[in-house]
Amino acid sequence: MRYLFLLFATTLSYYCYAQEEVVFKTNKQFYLKGNSALIGNNIVSAYSKKSFNDGTKLNDLLKQRYVDIDDDNTTFSSSQATLKIPENSKIKYAALYWSAIYPYNFGKTTIVKLKTKRKQITYVGDDKRDLSFNTVLFKTPNSNYKPIQGNIIFNGSNSEKFGDTKPYGCYADVTSILQNTKTPSGNYTLANVKAAQGLVPGGCAGGWLLYVIYENENESAKYFTTYNGFLDVFKEPVDIHFKNFKSPEEGGIKTALLLGALEGDQKFKTDNCAILNPNNDEYVPLFNKVRPRNNFFNSTISNDEVFFLDRIPASRNTLGFDLLKMEIPNPNNTIIPYNSRDATIQFNSKADRFYLFFVAFETEISPIFLEGKENKASILVLNKEEELKEEEELEKIKNLVSISIPSMPQGYYLVTNVFSVKENATKWMSFLTEKGHNPKSYINPENRWKYIYLNIDMDPYVIYQKRKELSKIDYFEDIWILKISFKQFSW
């Protein structure tokens, strides 16, 4: 296998392919009191054990080899990272991703002088590529390696447009493994991750990440969503739209973005990441002390404004592997406003092409919204798509746990919204009145929240049918049913 390139245009010629991608789709969504942690490491570098910190060289001119730190003759690649989560936390979800440039196992170059005094580089591969790249070894703290067979998100060998690089991306749900780990905090190692070594047009690159969501009552209510896909970002902006949440009504709103990407070159600039400002429909560049606005994907592993170095090796230049978790600046809640229900992130690059394979979005949400999503013992949130049969839905409504609200009559209530801020409740009721509805309200003495409802009936079927009718209206997307009774009564 041979690839011909002019030396002066080695990097630019690599970026001549048209975009081809696996569109990102929602993989998981969670609503809970908790937080997340993101760790990982690269798997190819200039050294097998030592950290690599030189940021002056282009990746495609640097001969690379497998990182292998475990002193285990049964593995051929391995790197480590340390997970830290608070005590008394419960693992809710854990996802393992790995991705690499893999056109062949090993590549090299030869140089031929031309009559024009330019030099021609020929990239030569060994024509070997293991098809089992979705199988790796995973080690949790104080344990031995466990074989993991992941789902293949993307396989570049199936596309001519990725002929020189053949990148791949894999994913595995390892939630049960971490839940059964006695002490989740500690060192995690991933081994036998396959990638190209030597010299490859564009440069060798590869690495892995572990994304963990945990429940903890000391944390605020949050919305978490993860996306699977493989985006080829180059010269055309790519947008990812997040929805299905509702931000708080008051206080500062914290939001975080988590990314995993391949091929970002530390020296090569012009790539960026931005978030849409809903007030003026303009994109605001994201950046911090570690990630410049014009070189956001710069071959680093970071947590907010610091390098994440609790790993082996702790390279500051991960040579084409980017991993980050960063809080999105939200001055005066202008980017994620109160009661916001969506957000859009945009990626682009003018010269430093990169592959995006992991995206997660996290934001604080209204505790009221969390109640509607999680506390299904007393509140049932019904899907618009009616995934269950009508009889099953009605049975669930009948079996709702009844709550007691003094002075409120018994029955099934069709609730349109809940507010902790009085002014917001008043605005919502005025809005519904303008739309021709007749809203009513009550205050729950336990949390002092104001519930806005439209209908009440002793017959669950009547309320069920009304909900079906109203749920077709976009501003009633979160409508739900409550069952209320006096304390002296039982159902």
Short mmCIF file of C-alpha atoms in Angstrom, two decimals:
data_model
loop_
_atom_site.label_atom_id
_atom_site.label_comp_id
_atom_site.label_asym_id
_atom_site.label_seq_id
_atom_site.Cartn_x
_atom_site.Cartn_y
_atom_site.Cartn_z
CA MET A 1 0.00 0.00 0.00
CA ARG A 2 1.56 3.31 -1.08
CA TYR A 3 0.51 6.97 -0.80
CA LEU A 4 2.30 9.76 -2.73
CA PHE A 5 2.54 13.28 -1.31
CA LEU A 6 4.61 16.38 -1.96
CA LEU A 7 6.61 17.24 1.14
CA PHE A 8 5.60 20.91 1.23
CA ALA A 9 1.94 19.93 1.00
CA THR A 10 1.87 16.81 3.14
CA THR A 11 -0.63 18.09 5.65
CA LEU A 12 -2.83 20.04 3.26
CA SER A 13 -3.21 17.16 0.85
CA TYR A 14 -4.45 14.99 3.67
CA TYR A 15 -7.42 17.31 4.11
CA CYS A 16 -8.78 17.01 0.58
CA TYR A 17 -11.56 14.51 1.31
CA ALA A 18 -15.22 15.47 1.34
CA GLN A 19 -17.15 15.11 4.57
CA GLU A 20 -18.60 11.75 5.43
CA GLU A 21 -20.00 11.00 8.85
CA VAL A 22 -22.16 8.91 11.09
CA VAL A 23 -24.66 11.47 12.32
CA PHE A 24 -24.71 11.84 16.09
CA LYS A 25 -27.74 10.33 17.78
CA THR A 26 -28.83 10.42 21.41
CA ASN A 27 -27.50 7.37 23.20
CA LYS A 28 -28.52 7.93 26.85
CA GLN A 29 -30.44 10.53 28.86
CA PHE A 30 -30.58 10.87 32.64
CA TYR A 31 -32.33 13.20 35.08
CA LEU A 32 -30.94 13.01 38.61
CA LYS A 33 -29.13 14.70 41.47
CA GLY A 34 -25.51 13.99 40.74
CA ASN A 35 -22.53 14.74 38.55
CA SER A 36 -20.11 13.10 36.15
CA ALA A 37 -16.44 12.33 35.69
CA LEU A 38 -14.48 11.92 32.46
CA ILE A 39 -11.08 10.23 32.29
CA GLY A 40 -8.99 8.63 29.57
CA ASN A 41 -5.63 8.57 27.82
CA ASN A 42 -3.96 8.26 24.44
CA ILE A 43 -2.69 4.91 23.19
CA VAL A 44 -0.01 5.91 20.62
CA SER A 45 2.83 8.35 21.23
CA ALA A 46 6.49 9.00 20.56
CA TYR A 47 7.35 6.95 23.67
CA SER A 48 5.95 3.74 25.07
CA LYS A 49 6.07 4.78 28.74
CA LYS A 50 7.45 8.29 29.04
CA SER A 51 5.27 11.40 28.73
CA PHE A 52 5.51 13.39 25.50
CA ASN A 53 5.30 17.17 25.94
CA ASP A 54 6.79 18.62 22.74
CA GLY A 55 4.25 20.78 20.90
CA THR A 56 6.48 21.99 18.08
CA LYS A 57 6.24 19.03 15.69
CA LEU A 58 3.50 18.11 13.22
CA ASN A 59 1.89 14.77 13.97
CA ASP A 60 2.32 13.32 10.49
CA LEU A 61 6.11 13.83 10.61
CA LEU A 62 6.52 12.08 13.96
CA LYS A 63 7.11 8.34 14.14
CA GLN A 64 4.83 6.87 16.80
CA ARG A 65 4.48 3.61 18.72
CA TYR A 66 2.05 1.99 21.12
CA VAL A 67 1.89 3.30 24.66
CA ASP A 68 2.32 0.24 26.89
CA ILE A 69 2.73 0.91 30.60
CA ASP A 70 1.47 -2.25 32.31
CA ASP A 71 4.60 -4.46 32.16
CA ASP A 72 2.37 -7.29 30.98
CA ASN A 73 3.73 -9.44 28.12
CA THR A 74 0.20 -10.54 27.20
CA THR A 75 -0.80 -7.01 26.11
CA PHE A 76 0.61 -4.92 23.28
CA SER A 77 -0.80 -1.50 24.23
CA SER A 78 -2.01 -0.03 27.51
CA SER A 79 -2.48 3.31 29.25
CA GLN A 80 -3.99 4.34 32.56
CA ALA A 81 -6.12 7.10 34.10
CA THR A 82 -7.47 7.70 37.61
CA LEU A 83 -11.15 8.12 38.41
CA LYS A 84 -12.23 10.10 41.47
CA ILE A 85 -15.85 10.34 42.58
CA PRO A 86 -17.23 11.43 45.98
CA GLU A 87 -17.93 8.86 48.65
CA ASN A 88 -21.54 7.73 49.07
CA SER A 89 -22.11 8.13 45.34
CA LYS A 90 -24.03 5.60 43.29
CA ILE A 91 -22.88 4.74 39.77
CA LYS A 92 -25.76 5.37 37.40
CA TYR A 93 -24.04 4.95 34.04
CA ALA A 94 -20.56 4.20 32.73
CA ALA A 95 -19.52 4.27 29.07
CA LEU A 96 -16.22 3.22 27.56
CA TYR A 97 -15.13 4.59 24.17
CA TRP A 98 -12.00 3.99 22.10
CA SER A 99 -11.01 5.37 18.73
CA ALA A 100 -7.92 5.42 16.50
CA ILE A 101 -6.42 6.01 13.09
CA TYR A 102 -6.00 2.50 11.71
CA PRO A 103 -5.28 2.10 7.96
CA TYR A 104 -2.74 -0.62 8.75
CA ASN A 105 -0.63 -1.87 11.64
CA PHE A 106 2.63 -0.15 10.70
CA GLY A 107 3.62 2.53 8.21
CA LYS A 108 6.82 4.16 7.02
CA THR A 109 7.95 6.70 4.42
CA THR A 110 10.49 6.94 1.64
CA ILE A 111 11.67 10.21 0.07
CA VAL A 112 12.36 10.71 -3.64
CA LYS A 113 13.95 13.88 -5.03
CA LEU A 114 12.23 15.35 -8.11
CA LYS A 115 13.74 17.37 -10.95
CA THR A 116 11.82 20.39 -9.67
CA LYS A 117 13.94 20.15 -6.47
CA ARG A 118 10.87 19.32 -4.53
CA LYS A 119 10.70 16.13 -2.54
CA GLN A 120 8.10 13.43 -2.86
CA ILE A 121 7.09 11.39 0.16
CA THR A 122 5.75 7.89 -0.26
CA TYR A 123 3.79 6.45 2.67
CA VAL A 124 4.09 2.67 2.75
CA GLY A 125 1.79 0.50 4.88
CA ASP A 126 2.15 -3.18 5.72
CA ASP A 127 -1.37 -3.96 4.42
CA LYS A 128 -2.30 -5.58 7.74
CA ARG A 129 -5.37 -4.49 9.70
CA ASP A 130 -6.93 -6.56 12.48
CA LEU A 131 -10.72 -6.70 12.09
CA SER A 132 -11.23 -7.30 15.82
CA PHE A 133 -10.46 -3.69 16.76
CA ASN A 134 -13.70 -3.59 18.78
CA THR A 135 -12.23 -6.04 21.34
CA VAL A 136 -10.09 -4.64 24.18
CA LEU A 137 -9.02 -5.44 27.74
CA PHE A 138 -10.43 -3.34 30.61
CA LYS A 139 -9.01 -3.21 34.12
CA THR A 140 -10.82 -1.61 37.08
CA PRO A 141 -9.11 -0.69 40.39
CA ASN A 142 -7.49 -3.65 42.18
CA SER A 143 -8.62 -6.19 39.58
CA ASN A 144 -7.42 -8.10 36.54
CA TYR A 145 -8.15 -7.40 32.89
CA LYS A 146 -11.63 -8.23 31.60
CA PRO A 147 -12.25 -8.67 27.85
CA ILE A 148 -14.69 -6.10 26.44
CA GLN A 149 -16.33 -6.41 23.03
CA GLY A 150 -17.69 -3.03 22.01
CA ASN A 151 -20.18 -1.85 19.44
CA ILE A 152 -18.58 -0.40 16.31
CA ILE A 153 -19.82 3.16 15.90
CA PHE A 154 -17.80 3.79 12.75
CA ASN A 155 -15.40 1.84 10.55
CA GLY A 156 -13.44 3.98 8.09
CA SER A 157 -12.36 0.99 6.00
CA ASN A 158 -15.89 0.90 4.58
CA SER A 159 -15.40 4.30 2.94
CA GLU A 160 -13.06 5.31 0.14
CA LYS A 161 -13.04 8.85 1.53
CA PHE A 162 -11.09 7.61 4.56
CA GLY A 163 -8.73 5.44 2.53
CA ASP A 164 -5.51 6.89 3.96
CA THR A 165 -6.56 6.86 7.61
CA LYS A 166 -9.42 4.35 8.10
CA PRO A 167 -10.39 5.70 11.53
CA TYR A 168 -12.76 3.77 13.75
CA GLY A 169 -14.82 4.42 16.88
CA CYS A 170 -16.17 1.87 19.38
CA TYR A 171 -18.40 2.01 22.44
CA ALA A 172 -19.28 -0.33 25.32
CA ASP A 173 -21.69 0.08 28.23
CA VAL A 174 -19.65 -0.89 31.31
CA THR A 175 -22.16 0.28 33.92
CA SER A 176 -22.56 -3.13 35.56
CA ILE A 177 -18.79 -3.56 35.79
CA LEU A 178 -18.34 -0.31 37.71
CA GLN A 179 -21.44 -0.91 39.83
CA ASN A 180 -19.92 -4.22 40.92
CA THR A 181 -16.54 -2.64 41.63
CA LYS A 182 -16.03 -2.42 45.38
CA THR A 183 -14.19 0.90 45.17
CA PRO A 184 -15.01 2.72 41.91
CA SER A 185 -12.44 5.46 42.58
CA GLY A 186 -8.98 4.40 41.48
CA ASN A 187 -6.85 3.49 38.47
CA TYR A 188 -8.42 2.25 35.24
CA THR A 189 -6.40 0.72 32.42
CA LEU A 190 -7.40 -0.07 28.85
CA ALA A 191 -5.19 -2.44 26.87
CA ASN A 192 -4.96 -3.92 23.39
CA VAL A 193 -6.43 -0.87 21.71
CA LYS A 194 -5.45 -1.21 18.06
CA ALA A 195 -4.02 1.70 16.08
CA ALA A 196 -1.48 2.43 13.38
CA GLN A 197 2.16 2.77 14.41
CA GLY A 198 5.04 4.37 12.60
CA LEU A 199 4.17 7.03 10.03
CA VAL A 200 0.72 7.66 8.58
CA PRO A 201 -0.46 10.55 6.36
CA GLY A 202 -2.01 13.02 8.81
CA GLY A 203 -0.33 11.28 11.74
CA CYS A 204 -1.06 8.34 14.01
CA ALA A 205 -3.64 8.97 16.74
CA GLY A 206 -5.68 6.94 19.19
CA GLY A 207 -7.05 6.81 22.69
CA TRP A 208 -9.87 5.89 25.05
CA LEU A 209 -12.24 7.51 27.51
CA LEU A 210 -14.43 6.47 30.42
CA TYR A 211 -17.52 8.60 31.10
CA VAL A 212 -19.21 8.03 34.46
CA ILE A 213 -22.48 9.51 35.73
CA TYR A 214 -23.12 9.14 39.47
CA GLU A 215 -25.97 9.98 41.81
CA ASN A 216 -25.24 12.01 44.94
CA GLU A 217 -27.83 13.81 47.07
CA ASN A 218 -25.35 16.62 47.79
CA GLU A 219 -25.36 17.63 44.12
CA SER A 220 -27.92 19.75 42.26
CA ALA A 221 -30.54 18.35 39.89
CA LYS A 222 -29.04 17.84 36.43
CA TYR A 223 -29.80 16.61 32.95
CA PHE A 224 -27.22 14.37 31.25
CA THR A 225 -27.26 13.27 27.64
CA THR A 226 -24.68 11.36 25.60
CA TYR A 227 -24.38 11.13 21.83
CA ASN A 228 -22.83 8.41 19.68
CA GLY A 229 -21.53 9.15 16.22
CA PHE A 230 -18.50 9.95 14.10
CA LEU A 231 -18.29 13.41 12.56
CA ASP A 232 -15.69 14.46 10.03
CA VAL A 233 -15.32 18.17 10.80
CA PHE A 234 -13.59 20.17 8.09
CA LYS A 235 -14.46 23.48 6.37
CA GLU A 236 -18.20 23.15 6.98
CA PRO A 237 -19.78 23.87 10.38
CA VAL A 238 -21.43 20.96 12.18
CA ASP A 239 -24.21 21.62 14.71
CA ILE A 240 -25.43 19.39 17.52
CA HIS A 241 -28.73 20.35 19.13
CA PHE A 242 -29.51 19.41 22.74
CA LYS A 243 -33.04 19.43 24.12
CA ASN A 244 -35.39 17.59 26.51
CA PHE A 245 -34.43 19.65 29.56
CA LYS A 246 -35.64 22.72 31.43
CA SER A 247 -33.17 24.97 33.21
CA PRO A 248 -33.93 26.43 36.68
CA GLU A 249 -36.04 29.54 37.25
CA GLU A 250 -33.52 31.29 39.47
CA GLY A 251 -29.85 31.35 40.50
CA GLY A 252 -26.76 30.68 38.41
CA ILE A 253 -27.08 27.88 35.87
CA LYS A 254 -24.06 25.61 35.44
CA THR A 255 -23.66 23.73 32.19
CA ALA A 256 -20.86 21.47 30.98
CA LEU A 257 -19.71 20.10 27.62
CA LEU A 258 -17.72 16.88 27.27
CA LEU A 259 -15.97 15.82 24.06
CA GLY A 260 -13.79 13.12 22.61
CA ALA A 261 -12.07 13.76 19.28
CA LEU A 262 -9.38 12.35 17.05
CA GLU A 263 -6.77 14.05 14.84
CA GLY A 264 -6.58 17.51 16.37
CA ASP A 265 -2.97 18.66 15.90
CA GLN A 266 -1.39 20.72 18.69
CA LYS A 267 0.62 22.89 16.31
CA PHE A 268 -2.02 23.21 13.60
CA LYS A 269 -4.65 25.87 14.34
CA THR A 270 -8.03 27.15 12.95
CA ASP A 271 -10.39 24.63 14.65
CA ASN A 272 -13.05 25.90 17.04
CA CYS A 273 -16.11 25.12 19.13
CA ALA A 274 -18.95 27.57 19.85
CA ILE A 275 -22.35 27.74 21.52
CA LEU A 276 -25.41 29.54 20.19
CA ASN A 277 -26.53 32.64 22.11
CA PRO A 278 -30.36 32.48 21.98
CA ASN A 279 -30.65 36.23 22.57
CA ASN A 280 -29.07 37.26 19.26
CA ASP A 281 -28.74 33.94 17.35
CA GLU A 282 -24.96 34.37 17.19
CA TYR A 283 -22.38 31.73 18.07
CA VAL A 284 -20.09 32.47 21.02
CA PRO A 285 -16.62 30.82 20.81
CA LEU A 286 -15.69 28.54 23.69
CA PHE A 287 -12.16 28.70 25.05
CA ASN A 288 -10.13 28.67 28.26
CA LYS A 289 -6.52 28.68 29.46
CA VAL A 290 -5.89 25.21 28.04
CA ARG A 291 -7.90 25.48 24.80
CA PRO A 292 -7.52 28.65 22.66
CA ARG A 293 -10.51 29.79 20.64
CA ASN A 294 -8.67 29.18 17.34
CA ASN A 295 -7.06 25.90 18.40
CA PHE A 296 -9.72 24.28 20.56
CA PHE A 297 -8.83 20.72 19.52
CA ASN A 298 -5.14 20.79 20.31
CA SER A 299 -4.14 17.26 21.36
CA THR A 300 -4.71 17.68 25.09
CA ILE A 301 -6.68 16.02 27.86
CA SER A 302 -8.21 18.64 30.12
CA ASN A 303 -10.71 19.28 32.87
CA ASP A 304 -11.99 22.87 32.73
CA GLU A 305 -8.94 25.16 32.69
CA VAL A 306 -6.27 22.64 33.73
CA PHE A 307 -4.58 19.67 32.12
CA PHE A 308 -5.83 16.35 33.44
CA LEU A 309 -2.55 14.72 34.41
CA ASP A 310 -3.72 12.01 36.81
CA ARG A 311 -2.84 9.33 34.27
CA ILE A 312 0.09 7.27 32.96
CA PRO A 313 1.66 8.50 30.79
CA ALA A 314 0.69 12.09 31.57
CA SER A 315 1.57 13.58 28.17
CA ARG A 316 0.68 17.22 27.59
CA ASN A 317 0.69 16.53 23.86
CA THR A 318 -1.46 13.46 23.20
CA LEU A 319 -0.69 13.61 19.46
CA GLY A 320 -4.10 13.74 17.87
CA PHE A 321 -6.28 12.63 20.78
CA ASP A 322 -8.50 15.22 22.49
CA LEU A 323 -10.55 14.71 25.62
CA LEU A 324 -12.22 17.41 27.66
CA LYS A 325 -14.84 18.39 30.18
CA MET A 326 -15.42 22.11 30.53
CA GLU A 327 -17.98 24.36 32.11
CA ILE A 328 -19.70 26.55 29.54
CA PRO A 329 -19.41 30.24 30.53
CA ASN A 330 -22.89 31.57 31.27
CA PRO A 331 -22.55 35.21 32.42
CA ASN A 332 -25.84 36.49 33.83
CA ASN A 333 -27.46 33.33 32.41
CA THR A 334 -27.33 34.79 28.89
CA ILE A 335 -26.27 31.57 27.13
CA ILE A 336 -28.47 29.16 29.10
CA PRO A 337 -31.35 31.41 30.26
CA TYR A 338 -33.94 30.66 32.90
CA ASN A 339 -36.49 28.05 31.79
CA SER A 340 -34.36 27.26 28.73
CA ARG A 341 -35.24 24.04 26.91
CA ASP A 342 -32.48 23.66 24.32
CA ALA A 343 -28.91 24.50 23.38
CA THR A 344 -26.81 24.23 20.20
CA ILE A 345 -23.07 23.57 19.93
CA GLN A 346 -21.22 24.20 16.66
CA PHE A 347 -17.90 22.70 15.52
CA ASN A 348 -15.75 23.88 12.63
CA SER A 349 -12.23 23.83 11.24
CA LYS A 350 -10.61 25.65 8.35
CA ALA A 351 -7.43 23.58 8.20
CA ASP A 352 -6.98 21.22 11.17
CA ARG A 353 -9.48 18.52 10.30
CA PHE A 354 -10.67 16.40 13.23
CA TYR A 355 -13.02 13.50 13.92
CA LEU A 356 -15.55 13.89 16.70
CA PHE A 357 -16.67 10.56 18.21
CA PHE A 358 -18.08 11.41 21.67
CA VAL A 359 -20.28 14.26 22.90
CA ALA A 360 -22.03 14.71 26.24
CA PHE A 361 -24.01 17.67 27.50
CA GLU A 362 -24.90 18.37 31.13
CA THR A 363 -26.89 21.19 32.65
CA GLU A 364 -28.55 22.03 35.92
CA ILE A 365 -32.29 21.69 35.67
CA SER A 366 -35.26 22.89 37.65
CA PRO A 367 -35.93 20.60 40.65
CA ILE A 368 -39.54 20.76 39.51
CA PHE A 369 -38.59 19.36 36.12
CA LEU A 370 -36.65 16.58 37.88
CA GLU A 371 -39.78 15.76 39.87
CA GLY A 372 -41.73 15.40 36.66
CA LYS A 373 -39.07 13.11 35.13
CA GLU A 374 -37.95 10.99 38.05
CA ASN A 375 -40.59 10.85 40.78
CA LYS A 376 -42.92 8.54 38.89
CA ALA A 377 -44.27 7.12 42.15
CA SER A 378 -46.44 10.20 42.47
CA ILE A 379 -46.29 11.74 38.99
CA LEU A 380 -46.62 9.99 35.65
CA VAL A 381 -45.02 11.60 32.61
CA LEU A 382 -46.72 10.28 29.50
CA ASN A 383 -44.93 10.12 26.15
CA LYS A 384 -46.44 11.77 23.09
CA GLU A 385 -45.73 8.71 20.99
CA GLU A 386 -47.96 6.48 23.16
CA GLU A 387 -45.51 3.63 23.35
CA LEU A 388 -47.83 1.58 25.53
CA LYS A 389 -51.33 0.42 24.88
CA GLU A 390 -54.21 2.53 26.17
CA GLU A 391 -55.23 -0.05 28.77
CA GLU A 392 -51.73 -0.18 30.19
CA GLU A 393 -51.54 3.61 30.38
CA LEU A 394 -54.87 3.80 32.19
CA GLU A 395 -53.74 1.12 34.63
CA LYS A 396 -50.62 3.12 35.41
CA ILE A 397 -52.69 6.24 36.02
CA LYS A 398 -54.98 4.37 38.38
CA ASN A 399 -51.98 3.02 40.28
CA LEU A 400 -50.35 6.40 40.81
CA VAL A 401 -49.46 7.07 44.44
CA SER A 402 -51.88 9.65 45.72
CA ILE A 403 -50.58 12.85 47.29
CA SER A 404 -52.47 14.93 49.85
CA ILE A 405 -53.10 18.63 49.29
CA PRO A 406 -55.32 20.21 51.98
CA SER A 407 -58.42 22.00 50.61
CA MET A 408 -57.99 20.44 47.15
CA PRO A 409 -60.73 18.04 45.97
CA GLN A 410 -59.95 14.44 45.18
CA GLY A 411 -59.35 13.48 41.59
CA TYR A 412 -56.95 13.19 38.69
CA TYR A 413 -55.35 16.52 37.76
CA LEU A 414 -53.92 17.49 34.38
CA VAL A 415 -50.86 19.59 35.30
CA THR A 416 -49.28 21.84 32.67
CA ASN A 417 -46.39 23.32 34.62
CA VAL A 418 -44.93 23.91 38.08
CA PHE A 419 -43.04 26.97 39.35
CA SER A 420 -41.04 27.97 42.39
CA VAL A 421 -41.07 31.65 41.39
CA LYS A 422 -44.46 33.36 41.75
CA GLU A 423 -43.90 35.79 38.86
CA ASN A 424 -43.16 32.93 36.45
CA ALA A 425 -46.35 31.14 37.47
CA THR A 426 -48.35 34.32 36.85
CA LYS A 427 -46.80 34.75 33.40
CA TRP A 428 -47.58 31.14 32.49
CA MET A 429 -51.19 31.42 33.57
CA SER A 430 -51.55 34.64 31.56
CA PHE A 431 -50.06 32.90 28.54
CA LEU A 432 -52.53 30.01 28.83
CA THR A 433 -55.42 32.43 29.23
CA GLU A 434 -54.38 34.24 26.05
CA LYS A 435 -54.36 30.87 24.27
CA GLY A 436 -57.97 30.29 25.28
CA HIS A 437 -57.43 27.96 28.25
CA ASN A 438 -58.84 28.31 31.76
CA PRO A 439 -55.84 27.59 34.06
CA LYS A 440 -56.16 27.03 37.80
CA SER A 441 -53.48 26.64 40.45
CA TYR A 442 -52.67 25.33 43.89
CA ILE A 443 -49.61 25.41 46.16
CA ASN A 444 -48.09 22.21 47.53
CA PRO A 445 -47.38 22.93 51.23
CA GLU A 446 -44.43 20.51 51.26
CA ASN A 447 -42.28 22.31 48.68
CA ARG A 448 -44.17 25.61 48.25
CA TRP A 449 -44.23 25.11 44.47
CA LYS A 450 -47.17 26.43 42.47
CA TYR A 451 -48.84 23.85 40.23
CA ILE A 452 -50.80 25.06 37.19
CA TYR A 453 -53.50 22.67 36.01
CA LEU A 454 -56.35 22.74 33.48
CA ASN A 455 -58.63 19.83 34.28
CA ILE A 456 -59.71 17.63 37.18
CA ASP A 457 -61.92 14.56 37.06
CA MET A 458 -62.65 11.47 39.13
CA ASP A 459 -62.50 9.36 35.96
CA PRO A 460 -58.91 8.68 34.85
CA TYR A 461 -60.08 7.93 31.31
CA VAL A 462 -61.44 11.48 30.91
CA ILE A 463 -58.12 12.99 32.00
CA TYR A 464 -56.19 10.53 29.85
CA GLN A 465 -58.11 11.52 26.73
CA LYS A 466 -57.71 15.22 27.51
CA ARG A 467 -53.97 14.76 27.90
CA LYS A 468 -53.80 13.03 24.49
CA GLU A 469 -55.61 15.97 22.96
CA LEU A 470 -53.47 18.70 24.56
CA SER A 471 -50.12 16.93 24.15
CA LYS A 472 -50.31 17.63 20.41
CA ILE A 473 -49.74 21.33 21.23
CA ASP A 474 -46.02 22.15 21.42
CA TYR A 475 -46.21 24.22 24.62
CA PHE A 476 -47.80 21.27 26.42
CA GLU A 477 -44.91 18.87 25.76
CA ASP A 478 -44.33 18.27 29.49
CA ILE A 479 -47.96 17.89 30.54
CA TRP A 480 -48.56 15.18 33.15
CA ILE A 481 -51.17 13.67 35.48
CA LEU A 482 -51.33 13.90 39.28
CA LYS A 483 -53.55 11.97 41.66
CA ILE A 484 -54.68 14.00 44.69
CA SER A 485 -56.69 12.99 47.74
CA PHE A 486 -57.29 14.16 51.32
CA LYS A 487 -55.27 12.42 53.98
CA GLN A 488 -58.40 10.81 55.49
CA PHE A 489 -59.30 9.23 52.16
CA SER A 490 -57.64 6.32 50.39
CA TRP A 491 -57.99 5.02 46.85
#
